[in-house]
GROMACS .gro file of C-alpha atoms in nm:
model
  462
    1MET     CA    1  -4.110  -0.054  -1.843
    2ILE     CA    2  -4.170  -0.198  -2.192
    3GLN     CA    3  -4.412   0.082  -2.282
    4THR     CA    4  -4.161   0.339  -2.158
    5LEU     CA    5  -3.892   0.190  -2.383
    6LYS     CA    6  -4.131   0.199  -2.681
    7ASN     CA    7  -4.209   0.566  -2.621
    8ALA     CA    8  -3.842   0.653  -2.569
    9TRP     CA    9  -3.743   0.471  -2.890
   10LYS     CA   10  -3.966   0.708  -3.090
   11VAL     CA   11  -3.769   1.010  -2.966
   12PRO     CA   12  -3.442   1.051  -3.166
   13GLU     CA   13  -3.248   1.199  -2.873
   14LEU     CA   14  -3.346   0.922  -2.632
   15LYS     CA   15  -3.298   0.661  -2.903
   16ASN     CA   16  -2.935   0.772  -2.944
   17LYS     CA   17  -2.886   0.753  -2.567
   18ILE     CA   18  -3.028   0.401  -2.555
   19LEU     CA   19  -2.807   0.290  -2.845
   20PHE     CA   20  -2.501   0.443  -2.677
   21THR     CA   21  -2.582   0.258  -2.354
   22ILE     CA   22  -2.623  -0.072  -2.540
   23PHE     CA   23  -2.295  -0.019  -2.725
   24ALA     CA   24  -2.110   0.062  -2.401
   25LEU     CA   25  -2.251  -0.252  -2.233
   26LEU     CA   26  -2.142  -0.459  -2.534
   27VAL     CA   27  -1.790  -0.320  -2.494
   28PHE     CA   28  -1.804  -0.416  -2.126
   29ARG     CA   29  -1.916  -0.770  -2.210
   30LEU     CA   30  -1.639  -0.799  -2.471
   31GLY     CA   31  -1.376  -0.711  -2.212
   32SER     CA   32  -1.539  -0.959  -1.971
   33VAL     CA   33  -1.464  -1.257  -2.195
   34VAL     CA   34  -1.108  -1.164  -2.297
   35PRO     CA   35  -0.882  -1.347  -2.046
   36ALA     CA   36  -0.573  -1.195  -1.896
   37PRO     CA   37  -0.248  -1.345  -2.029
   38PHE     CA   38  -0.068  -1.641  -1.867
   39VAL     CA   39  -0.374  -1.764  -1.668
   40ASN     CA   40  -0.519  -2.117  -1.685
   41THR     CA   41  -0.883  -2.008  -1.695
   42ALA     CA   42  -1.033  -2.360  -1.699
   43ALA     CA   43  -0.859  -2.467  -1.377
   44LEU     CA   44  -0.931  -2.125  -1.222
   45GLY     CA   45  -1.306  -2.165  -1.286
   46GLN     CA   46  -1.309  -2.503  -1.111
   47TYR     CA   47  -1.117  -2.362  -0.815
   48LEU     CA   48  -1.350  -2.063  -0.773
   49ASP     CA   49  -1.656  -2.290  -0.793
   50SER     CA   50  -1.523  -2.474  -0.489
   51MET     CA   51  -1.476  -2.138  -0.310
   52SER     CA   52  -1.834  -2.014  -0.351
   53GLY     CA   53  -1.879  -1.982   0.026
   54THR     CA   54  -1.597  -1.728   0.056
   55ILE     CA   55  -1.559  -1.366  -0.049
   56PHE     CA   56  -1.488  -1.493  -0.401
   57GLY     CA   57  -1.853  -1.602  -0.427
   58LEU     CA   58  -1.965  -1.242  -0.367
   59LEU     CA   59  -1.712  -1.105  -0.618
   60GLY     CA   60  -1.828  -1.361  -0.873
   61THR     CA   61  -2.190  -1.255  -0.822
   62MET     CA   62  -2.108  -0.885  -0.861
   63ASN     CA   63  -1.870  -0.915  -1.158
   64GLY     CA   64  -2.036  -1.199  -1.346
   65THR     CA   65  -1.842  -1.451  -1.550
   66ALA     CA   66  -1.546  -1.214  -1.591
   67PHE     CA   67  -1.416  -1.291  -1.241
   68SER     CA   68  -1.410  -1.670  -1.286
   69MET     CA   69  -1.235  -1.627  -1.622
   70ALA     CA   70  -0.970  -1.384  -1.494
   71ALA     CA   71  -1.078  -1.155  -1.778
   72VAL     CA   72  -0.949  -0.805  -1.845
   73PHE     CA   73  -1.253  -0.667  -1.659
   74ALA     CA   74  -1.232  -0.928  -1.381
   75LEU     CA   75  -1.241  -0.666  -1.102
   76GLY     CA   76  -1.538  -0.491  -1.264
   77VAL     CA   77  -1.684  -0.197  -1.073
   78GLN     CA   78  -1.596  -0.332  -0.728
   79PRO     CA   79  -1.293  -0.102  -0.679
   80TYR     CA   80  -1.504   0.203  -0.772
   81ILE     CA   81  -1.789   0.099  -0.542
   82ASN     CA   82  -1.547   0.041  -0.254
   83SER     CA   83  -1.376   0.373  -0.325
   84SER     CA   84  -1.707   0.561  -0.331
   85ILE     CA   85  -1.812   0.409   0.002
   86ILE     CA   86  -1.478   0.488   0.164
   87ILE     CA   87  -1.479   0.850   0.044
   88GLU     CA   88  -1.841   0.891   0.156
   89LEU     CA   89  -1.757   0.768   0.504
   90LEU     CA   90  -1.443   0.986   0.519
   91THR     CA   91  -1.651   1.287   0.415
   92VAL     CA   92  -1.845   1.250   0.740
   93ALA     CA   93  -1.534   1.179   0.951
   94ILE     CA   94  -1.292   1.440   0.805
   95PRO     CA   95  -1.406   1.805   0.839
   96ALA     CA   96  -1.206   1.924   0.536
   97LEU     CA   97  -1.381   1.676   0.306
   98GLU     CA   98  -1.717   1.761   0.463
   99ARG     CA   99  -1.665   2.132   0.392
  100LEU     CA  100  -1.554   2.048   0.038
  101ALA     CA  101  -1.870   1.845  -0.023
  102LYS     CA  102  -2.117   2.089   0.136
  103GLU     CA  103  -1.964   2.428   0.063
  104GLY     CA  104  -1.735   2.365  -0.233
  105GLY     CA  105  -2.010   2.369  -0.494
  106GLU     CA  106  -1.935   2.230  -0.839
  107GLU     CA  107  -1.558   2.266  -0.789
  108GLY     CA  108  -1.576   2.074  -0.465
  109ARG     CA  109  -1.770   1.790  -0.629
  110LYS     CA  110  -1.509   1.770  -0.904
  111LYS     CA  111  -1.229   1.743  -0.647
  112ILE     CA  112  -1.411   1.468  -0.456
  113ALA     CA  113  -1.472   1.287  -0.786
  114ALA     CA  114  -1.100   1.308  -0.864
  115ILE     CA  115  -1.010   1.176  -0.518
  116THR     CA  116  -1.255   0.890  -0.572
  117ARG     CA  117  -1.091   0.802  -0.904
  118TYR     CA  118  -0.741   0.796  -0.757
  119THR     CA  119  -0.865   0.584  -0.468
  120THR     CA  120  -1.028   0.347  -0.719
  121VAL     CA  121  -0.695   0.290  -0.894
  122ALA     CA  122  -0.522   0.227  -0.558
  123ILE     CA  123  -0.790  -0.024  -0.450
  124ALA     CA  124  -0.778  -0.191  -0.793
  125LEU     CA  125  -0.402  -0.229  -0.752
  126LEU     CA  126  -0.447  -0.400  -0.414
  127GLN     CA  127  -0.730  -0.623  -0.535
  128GLY     CA  128  -0.545  -0.707  -0.856
  129PHE     CA  129  -0.235  -0.809  -0.661
  130GLY     CA  130  -0.448  -1.018  -0.424
  131TYR     CA  131  -0.621  -1.191  -0.715
  132TYR     CA  132  -0.282  -1.261  -0.876
  133SER     CA  133  -0.152  -1.401  -0.547
  134ILE     CA  134  -0.445  -1.645  -0.530
  135ILE     CA  135  -0.388  -1.754  -0.890
  136ASN     CA  136  -0.014  -1.792  -0.833
  137SER     CA  137  -0.055  -1.987  -0.506
  138GLN     CA  138  -0.276  -2.242  -0.685
  139ASN     CA  139  -0.021  -2.283  -0.968
  140LEU     CA  140  -0.270  -2.157  -1.225
  141ILE     CA  141  -0.016  -1.945  -1.419
  142GLU     CA  142   0.124  -2.078  -1.746
  143LEU     CA  143   0.448  -1.890  -1.805
  144ASP     CA  144   0.544  -2.045  -2.143
  145GLY     CA  145   0.906  -1.943  -2.091
  146MET     CA  146   0.816  -1.596  -1.959
  147ASN     CA  147   0.984  -1.457  -1.647
  148ALA     CA  148   0.753  -1.507  -1.343
  149ILE     CA  149   0.797  -1.152  -1.211
  150TRP     CA  150   0.726  -0.998  -1.550
  151ALA     CA  151   0.419  -1.219  -1.594
  152GLY     CA  152   0.290  -1.106  -1.254
  153ILE     CA  153   0.338  -0.739  -1.346
  154VAL     CA  154   0.151  -0.791  -1.674
  155ILE     CA  155  -0.142  -0.969  -1.501
  156VAL     CA  156  -0.181  -0.708  -1.225
  157THR     CA  157  -0.148  -0.420  -1.472
  158THR     CA  158  -0.415  -0.580  -1.691
  159PHE     CA  159  -0.658  -0.601  -1.397
  160VAL     CA  160  -0.591  -0.241  -1.288
  161ALA     CA  161  -0.623  -0.102  -1.642
  162GLY     CA  162  -0.946  -0.296  -1.692
  163SER     CA  163  -1.094  -0.160  -1.370
  164ALA     CA  164  -0.998   0.199  -1.462
  165PHE     CA  165  -1.153   0.157  -1.807
  166VAL     CA  166  -1.477   0.019  -1.657
  167MET     CA  167  -1.492   0.323  -1.426
  168TRP     CA  168  -1.447   0.556  -1.726
  169LEU     CA  169  -1.707   0.359  -1.924
  170GLY     CA  170  -1.958   0.396  -1.640
  171GLU     CA  171  -1.905   0.772  -1.632
  172GLN     CA  172  -1.960   0.790  -2.009
  173ILE     CA  173  -2.290   0.601  -1.975
  174THR     CA  174  -2.399   0.843  -1.702
  175ASP     CA  175  -2.316   1.147  -1.921
  176LYS     CA  176  -2.426   1.026  -2.265
  177GLY     CA  177  -2.652   0.728  -2.196
  178ILE     CA  178  -2.946   0.630  -1.979
  179GLY     CA  179  -2.935   0.594  -1.601
  180ASN     CA  180  -2.639   0.555  -1.370
  181GLY     CA  181  -2.347   0.403  -1.559
  182ILE     CA  182  -2.194   0.210  -1.269
  183SER     CA  183  -2.533   0.059  -1.183
  184MET     CA  184  -2.588  -0.040  -1.547
  185ILE     CA  185  -2.251  -0.217  -1.563
  186LEU     CA  186  -2.325  -0.397  -1.237
  187PHE     CA  187  -2.664  -0.490  -1.382
  188ALA     CA  188  -2.503  -0.633  -1.697
  189GLY     CA  189  -2.245  -0.829  -1.496
  190ILE     CA  190  -2.509  -0.998  -1.284
  191LEU     CA  191  -2.732  -1.083  -1.583
  192SER     CA  192  -2.433  -1.234  -1.765
  193ARG     CA  193  -2.453  -1.529  -1.525
  194MET     CA  194  -2.811  -1.609  -1.621
  195PRO     CA  195  -2.733  -1.831  -1.926
  196THR     CA  196  -2.497  -2.041  -1.713
  197LEU     CA  197  -2.756  -2.076  -1.435
  198ILE     CA  198  -3.030  -2.169  -1.683
  199ASN     CA  199  -2.801  -2.428  -1.840
  200GLN     CA  200  -2.728  -2.575  -1.495
  201ILE     CA  201  -3.102  -2.604  -1.426
  202ILE     CA  202  -3.166  -2.776  -1.760
  203THR     CA  203  -2.874  -3.013  -1.704
  204GLY     CA  204  -2.994  -3.090  -1.352
  205VAL     CA  205  -3.345  -3.176  -1.475
  206GLN     CA  206  -3.202  -3.395  -1.753
  207GLN     CA  207  -2.987  -3.582  -1.502
  208TRP     CA  208  -3.293  -3.633  -1.282
  209MET     CA  209  -3.461  -3.812  -1.570
  210ILE     CA  210  -3.173  -4.062  -1.588
  211PRO     CA  211  -3.255  -4.366  -1.369
  212VAL     CA  212  -2.986  -4.446  -1.114
  213THR     CA  213  -2.899  -4.808  -1.191
  214ASP     CA  214  -2.615  -5.029  -1.075
  215GLU     CA  215  -2.452  -4.994  -1.416
  216LEU     CA  216  -2.460  -4.614  -1.386
  217VAL     CA  217  -2.310  -4.623  -1.035
  218GLU     CA  218  -2.032  -4.855  -1.150
  219GLY     CA  219  -1.970  -4.638  -1.456
  220LEU     CA  220  -1.921  -4.335  -1.228
  221GLY     CA  221  -1.669  -4.527  -1.015
  222GLY     CA  222  -1.891  -4.654  -0.735
  223ALA     CA  223  -2.117  -4.503  -0.472
  224GLU     CA  224  -1.819  -4.361  -0.282
  225SER     CA  225  -1.659  -4.188  -0.578
  226GLU     CA  226  -1.643  -3.813  -0.628
  227ALA     CA  227  -1.803  -3.840  -0.974
  228TYR     CA  228  -2.106  -4.016  -0.827
  229GLY     CA  229  -2.140  -3.752  -0.552
  230THR     CA  230  -2.120  -3.471  -0.809
  231PHE     CA  231  -2.380  -3.641  -1.028
  232MET     CA  232  -2.626  -3.688  -0.743
  233ALA     CA  233  -2.575  -3.332  -0.613
  234SER     CA  234  -2.642  -3.178  -0.954
  235ARG     CA  235  -2.973  -3.364  -1.011
  236LEU     CA  236  -3.273  -3.133  -0.994
  237HIS     CA  237  -3.635  -3.239  -0.957
  238PRO     CA  238  -3.876  -3.056  -1.195
  239ALA     CA  239  -4.098  -2.967  -0.898
  240ILE     CA  240  -3.804  -2.785  -0.739
  241VAL     CA  241  -3.761  -2.581  -1.058
  242ALA     CA  242  -4.128  -2.480  -1.042
  243VAL     CA  243  -4.089  -2.377  -0.678
  244MET     CA  244  -3.778  -2.175  -0.769
  245VAL     CA  245  -3.958  -1.989  -1.050
  246VAL     CA  246  -4.261  -1.908  -0.834
  247GLY     CA  247  -4.038  -1.804  -0.544
  248MET     CA  248  -3.830  -1.578  -0.769
  249LEU     CA  249  -4.137  -1.405  -0.912
  250ALA     CA  250  -4.279  -1.352  -0.563
  251LEU     CA  251  -3.943  -1.218  -0.448
  252ILE     CA  252  -3.925  -0.974  -0.739
  253MET     CA  253  -4.277  -0.844  -0.668
  254PHE     CA  254  -4.187  -0.798  -0.301
  255VAL     CA  255  -3.864  -0.614  -0.387
  256VAL     CA  256  -4.045  -0.382  -0.631
  257TYR     CA  257  -4.308  -0.298  -0.369
  258ILE     CA  258  -4.053  -0.219  -0.096
  259GLN     CA  259  -3.816  -0.032  -0.329
  260ASN     CA  260  -4.096   0.212  -0.417
  261ALA     CA  261  -4.232   0.238  -0.061
  262GLU     CA  262  -4.168   0.555   0.137
  263ARG     CA  263  -4.292   0.730   0.449
  264ARG     CA  264  -4.395   1.090   0.385
  265ILE     CA  265  -4.369   1.331   0.678
  266PRO     CA  266  -4.602   1.632   0.616
  267VAL     CA  267  -4.442   1.976   0.624
  268GLN     CA  268  -4.626   2.310   0.637
  269TYR     CA  269  -4.455   2.642   0.557
  270ALA     CA  270  -4.565   2.953   0.746
  271LYS     CA  271  -4.710   3.247   0.558
  272ARG     CA  272  -4.512   3.570   0.545
  273VAL     CA  273  -4.587   3.910   0.394
  274VAL     CA  274  -4.322   4.091   0.191
  275GLY     CA  275  -4.445   4.429   0.074
  276ARG     CA  276  -4.790   4.374  -0.068
  277LYS     CA  277  -4.735   4.008  -0.154
  278MET     CA  278  -4.782   3.702   0.062
  279TYR     CA  279  -4.536   3.414   0.038
  280GLY     CA  280  -4.537   3.064   0.185
  281GLY     CA  281  -4.827   2.869   0.318
  282GLN     CA  282  -4.756   2.570   0.093
  283SER     CA  283  -4.783   2.212   0.207
  284SER     CA  284  -4.508   1.966   0.128
  285HIS     CA  285  -4.356   1.648   0.270
  286ILE     CA  286  -4.023   1.484   0.356
  287PRO     CA  287  -3.997   1.148   0.173
  288LEU     CA  288  -3.819   0.875   0.372
  289LYS     CA  289  -3.756   0.563   0.167
  290VAL     CA  290  -3.817   0.235   0.348
  291ASN     CA  291  -3.502   0.082   0.197
  292MET     CA  292  -3.283   0.389   0.235
  293SER     CA  293  -2.950   0.205   0.240
  294GLY     CA  294  -3.008  -0.002  -0.073
  295VAL     CA  295  -2.809  -0.320  -0.111
  296LEU     CA  296  -2.493  -0.201   0.067
  297PRO     CA  297  -2.573  -0.363   0.408
  298ILE     CA  298  -2.601  -0.702   0.236
  299ILE     CA  299  -2.268  -0.654   0.059
  300PHE     CA  300  -2.092  -0.547   0.381
  301ALA     CA  301  -2.251  -0.825   0.586
  302GLN     CA  302  -2.169  -1.094   0.331
  303SER     CA  303  -1.809  -0.976   0.310
  304ILE     CA  304  -1.761  -0.999   0.688
  305ALA     CA  305  -1.965  -1.320   0.736
  306SER     CA  306  -1.756  -1.496   0.471
  307LEU     CA  307  -1.429  -1.371   0.624
  308PRO     CA  308  -1.354  -1.692   0.825
  309ALA     CA  309  -1.396  -1.907   0.514
  310THR     CA  310  -1.180  -1.665   0.315
  311ILE     CA  311  -0.900  -1.668   0.575
  312CYS     CA  312  -0.907  -2.047   0.585
  313ALA     CA  313  -0.893  -2.054   0.205
  314PHE     CA  314  -0.582  -1.833   0.205
  315ALA     CA  315  -0.429  -2.062   0.469
  316GLY     CA  316  -0.504  -2.371   0.259
  317VAL     CA  317  -0.750  -2.521   0.509
  318GLN     CA  318  -1.031  -2.734   0.365
  319ALA     CA  319  -1.365  -2.782   0.539
  320ALA     CA  320  -1.398  -3.115   0.720
  321LEU     CA  321  -1.646  -3.364   0.579
  322PRO     CA  322  -1.920  -3.512   0.799
  323GLY     CA  323  -1.767  -3.774   1.027
  324GLN     CA  324  -1.416  -3.622   1.018
  325GLU     CA  325  -1.415  -3.485   1.372
  326ASP     CA  326  -1.037  -3.537   1.396
  327ALA     CA  327  -0.963  -3.314   1.098
  328GLY     CA  328  -0.852  -3.026   1.319
  329PHE     CA  329  -1.008  -2.721   1.481
  330TRP     CA  330  -1.010  -2.491   1.177
  331ALA     CA  331  -1.136  -2.760   0.940
  332ASN     CA  332  -1.426  -2.838   1.176
  333PHE     CA  333  -1.488  -2.467   1.235
  334LEU     CA  334  -1.503  -2.409   0.860
  335ARG     CA  335  -1.757  -2.689   0.821
  336ILE     CA  336  -1.974  -2.547   1.101
  337PHE     CA  337  -1.946  -2.195   0.957
  338ASP     CA  338  -2.048  -2.308   0.608
  339ALA     CA  339  -2.231  -2.055   0.391
  340ASN     CA  340  -2.545  -2.271   0.411
  341GLY     CA  341  -2.519  -2.344   0.784
  342VAL     CA  342  -2.720  -2.208   1.075
  343PRO     CA  343  -2.434  -2.013   1.247
  344TYR     CA  344  -2.348  -1.835   0.923
  345THR     CA  345  -2.716  -1.748   0.862
  346ILE     CA  346  -2.759  -1.604   1.213
  347VAL     CA  347  -2.442  -1.391   1.192
  348TYR     CA  348  -2.537  -1.281   0.842
  349PHE     CA  349  -2.884  -1.175   0.962
  350LEU     CA  350  -2.750  -0.973   1.257
  351LEU     CA  351  -2.481  -0.803   1.048
  352ILE     CA  352  -2.739  -0.686   0.794
  353LEU     CA  353  -2.945  -0.530   1.074
  354ALA     CA  354  -2.640  -0.355   1.219
  355PHE     CA  355  -2.515  -0.217   0.886
  356SER     CA  356  -2.865  -0.099   0.789
  357TYR     CA  357  -2.886   0.118   1.101
  358PHE     CA  358  -2.528   0.238   1.054
  359TYR     CA  359  -2.575   0.338   0.691
  360SER     CA  360  -2.910   0.512   0.747
  361THR     CA  361  -2.748   0.715   1.026
  362MET     CA  362  -2.468   0.816   0.789
  363GLN     CA  363  -2.710   0.915   0.512
  364PHE     CA  364  -2.981   1.104   0.701
  365ASP     CA  365  -2.933   1.350   0.986
  366PRO     CA  366  -3.268   1.441   1.155
  367THR     CA  367  -3.113   1.735   1.341
  368GLU     CA  368  -2.985   1.893   1.019
  369VAL     CA  369  -3.322   1.843   0.848
  370ALA     CA  370  -3.507   2.000   1.142
  371ASN     CA  371  -3.272   2.300   1.144
  372ASN     CA  372  -3.317   2.353   0.768
  373LEU     CA  373  -3.694   2.344   0.811
  374LYS     CA  374  -3.672   2.601   1.089
  375LYS     CA  375  -3.455   2.834   0.879
  376ASN     CA  376  -3.698   2.818   0.587
  377GLY     CA  377  -4.006   2.873   0.800
  378GLY     CA  378  -4.128   2.512   0.775
  379PHE     CA  379  -4.264   2.291   1.049
  380VAL     CA  380  -4.416   1.948   1.097
  381PRO     CA  381  -4.781   1.987   1.208
  382GLY     CA  382  -4.816   1.900   1.576
  383PHE     CA  383  -4.446   1.949   1.662
  384ARG     CA  384  -4.254   2.260   1.752
  385PRO     CA  385  -3.958   2.356   1.532
  386GLY     CA  386  -3.613   2.253   1.645
  387LYS     CA  387  -3.546   1.964   1.882
  388PRO     CA  388  -3.907   1.831   1.903
  389THR     CA  389  -3.916   1.804   1.524
  390ALA     CA  390  -3.574   1.634   1.514
  391ASP     CA  391  -3.685   1.383   1.780
  392PHE     CA  392  -4.000   1.302   1.585
  393ILE     CA  393  -3.811   1.254   1.258
  394ARG     CA  394  -3.554   1.039   1.441
  395LYS     CA  395  -3.831   0.821   1.585
  396VAL     CA  396  -3.993   0.774   1.244
  397LEU     CA  397  -3.654   0.704   1.088
  398GLY     CA  398  -3.585   0.434   1.348
  399LYS     CA  399  -3.909   0.254   1.268
  400ILE     CA  400  -3.853   0.275   0.893
  401THR     CA  401  -3.492   0.159   0.925
  402PHE     CA  402  -3.600  -0.143   1.126
  403PHE     CA  403  -3.854  -0.242   0.863
  404GLY     CA  404  -3.602  -0.186   0.582
  405ALA     CA  405  -3.337  -0.387   0.767
  406MET     CA  406  -3.581  -0.674   0.820
  407PHE     CA  407  -3.668  -0.659   0.451
  408LEU     CA  408  -3.302  -0.686   0.349
  409SER     CA  409  -3.239  -0.964   0.601
  410VAL     CA  410  -3.533  -1.170   0.479
  411ILE     CA  411  -3.436  -1.122   0.114
  412ALA     CA  412  -3.077  -1.229   0.192
  413ILE     CA  413  -3.151  -1.542   0.396
  414VAL     CA  414  -3.451  -1.673   0.199
  415PRO     CA  415  -3.223  -1.837  -0.065
  416ILE     CA  416  -3.019  -2.004   0.213
  417ILE     CA  417  -3.326  -2.138   0.395
  418THR     CA  418  -3.492  -2.246   0.070
  419GLY     CA  419  -3.176  -2.423  -0.043
  420ASN     CA  420  -3.153  -2.615   0.286
  421LEU     CA  421  -3.521  -2.716   0.273
  422LEU     CA  422  -3.500  -2.833  -0.089
  423GLY     CA  423  -3.158  -2.992  -0.049
  424GLN     CA  424  -2.993  -2.761  -0.301
  425SER     CA  425  -2.674  -2.579  -0.202
  426ASN     CA  426  -2.678  -2.334  -0.493
  427LEU     CA  427  -3.015  -2.208  -0.612
  428ALA     CA  428  -3.055  -1.974  -0.904
  429ILE     CA  429  -3.189  -1.701  -0.677
  430GLY     CA  430  -2.991  -1.459  -0.470
  431GLY     CA  431  -3.115  -1.171  -0.260
  432THR     CA  432  -2.826  -0.941  -0.350
  433SER     CA  433  -2.859  -1.002  -0.722
  434ILE     CA  434  -3.237  -0.959  -0.726
  435ILE     CA  435  -3.227  -0.631  -0.532
  436ILE     CA  436  -2.959  -0.489  -0.763
  437VAL     CA  437  -3.127  -0.601  -1.085
  438VAL     CA  438  -3.474  -0.483  -0.982
  439GLY     CA  439  -3.338  -0.157  -0.837
  440VAL     CA  440  -3.143  -0.072  -1.154
  441ALA     CA  441  -3.443  -0.158  -1.374
  442LEU     CA  442  -3.670   0.072  -1.170
  443GLU     CA  443  -3.408   0.349  -1.167
  444THR     CA  444  -3.359   0.329  -1.545
  445SER     CA  445  -3.734   0.328  -1.605
  446LYS     CA  446  -3.777   0.639  -1.391
  447ALA     CA  447  -3.489   0.812  -1.572
  448LEU     CA  448  -3.652   0.744  -1.909
  449GLU     CA  449  -3.992   0.864  -1.786
  450ALA     CA  450  -3.836   1.182  -1.647
  451GLN     CA  451  -3.665   1.261  -1.977
  452LEU     CA  452  -3.984   1.188  -2.171
  453MET     CA  453  -4.181   1.418  -1.942
  454MET     CA  454  -3.918   1.693  -1.966
  455ARG     CA  455  -3.923   1.674  -2.345
  456HIS     CA  456  -4.304   1.683  -2.344
  457TYR     CA  457  -4.317   2.000  -2.134
  458LYS     CA  458  -4.034   2.158  -2.330
  459GLY     CA  459  -4.216   2.104  -2.657
  460PHE     CA  460  -4.536   2.241  -2.504
  461LEU     CA  461  -4.366   2.559  -2.380
  462GLU     CA  462  -4.185   2.620  -2.708
   0.00000   0.00000   0.00000
C-alpha cells in the first residue's frame, strides 16, 4: 500500500487525484465538527454514550464524532447507503426497475441514480426528524428566545442539507478522486474516532496506576457513588492493552486474507469455426468471493438486534441494575438483552448468518450465470450446460456463503466475547469498523494499482 502511494505520487495525474481526495475528506471533517444550531452538544454526547447499546451506537460508529456532536454532517452517508440498499432490493422485486437496470443502458443507470438520490433526501428527512425528536425529548435544545417550531425546522433542514452535500461530495470523489467516494467518507468517519479511543486507553492506563486508597474512595463520594463506579470501570490494565493490540493486528490479518479469498470455478469455451478462422477454446473462470456480501449483514443484524434497546430508549425505560428484580418487565428484559449479554450475542450471530445467505442470493443468480455460459458456448468441465451447471454453481455458492457468514459472525462477536472475558464493556476494536476500514484500504490500493498499470501500458503503446 505504501509503495503504491509512492509510485502514484510520482505521476502528476494520480497526484492531483490524491490531493483532490484529501481535500474533499478535509471538507467532510470540517463539516463533521461544526455543530447544528440550538443543540447542547456536551449534554448530547453524554446521553449518546449511555445509549451505546442501541441503534445510536451503530450510527456513532458509522458516522464518527459528527453524530455525537449533532454536527452538520451528523447523518453522514447513512441515508445514501440505506437508499442504495432499498433501491437494489426493489430492482429485484419490481420488474420495471429490473428492466431499467438490465436493459436501459447508460440512460437507465442515470435514472436509477436519480431515484437513489431522491430516496436519499427522503430518508435523510426522516432520520433528521427522528434525531431532532430524540434531542428535543431529552431537553437538549437551547432556544435562546427562538421559536421552538422554527428551531426544529432549522435543525432538521441542517441535517438534511448536510446529508445531501455528503452524497454529492462522495460522487465527486468517485469521479475526480481515488476509489469509491462513499466508502472513503465512511472510512474517514470511522477513523475520526481513533484519537478519542486512544485517549481513553491512555487515560484508563493512567488511572490504573493510581492506587485505590481510602482517601481516594472518600474523595469520589464513597464506594457506592456513581463517580467511584465510573472511575473503577474506566481503569485499564496495561496487559489488557497489549492483548487488545495483538488481537487487533491478528483480526486485521484475518480480514485481509478473507477479503482477498475467492473460489474460482473453471470455465471452458467450445471451439467454433467461422469461415477459415477458429474462435473459442479459451479457458477462463468464474470468481466467487468468499465474503460476497461485505459488511452489510453485520449492519442489518446489529440494527435489528439493538431494536429492543432502541424501543425501550424511546419509551424512556432504563435497564435494571443487578439485584433490581422488581424494576419491571421491560427494565429486566433490557438488562438481559444487553449488548454485551449472551442472548444478544446469540441473536446477533444468527441474524448475521441469515442476512449473509439472503444478500448472496440477491447478488448472485446461478441460473442466470449458467444460461449466459450456455449462450456463449461456455461450460464447466464435468457438468452439462444448463441445469446441471446451475446446480453445481448453487452448491459451491452455498458452501462459500456459509464460510463467509461464519467469518462475519466471528468477526462481529469476537469484540463482545473478548470484552466479557477481560471485563471491559467497550474495547477499541469492532468487527464492523475493522472490516470497513480494511476493505476500503484494499479497494483504494487496487484502484491505484489499476490506474498505474493502465498508464504504464498506455505509455508503452504510444
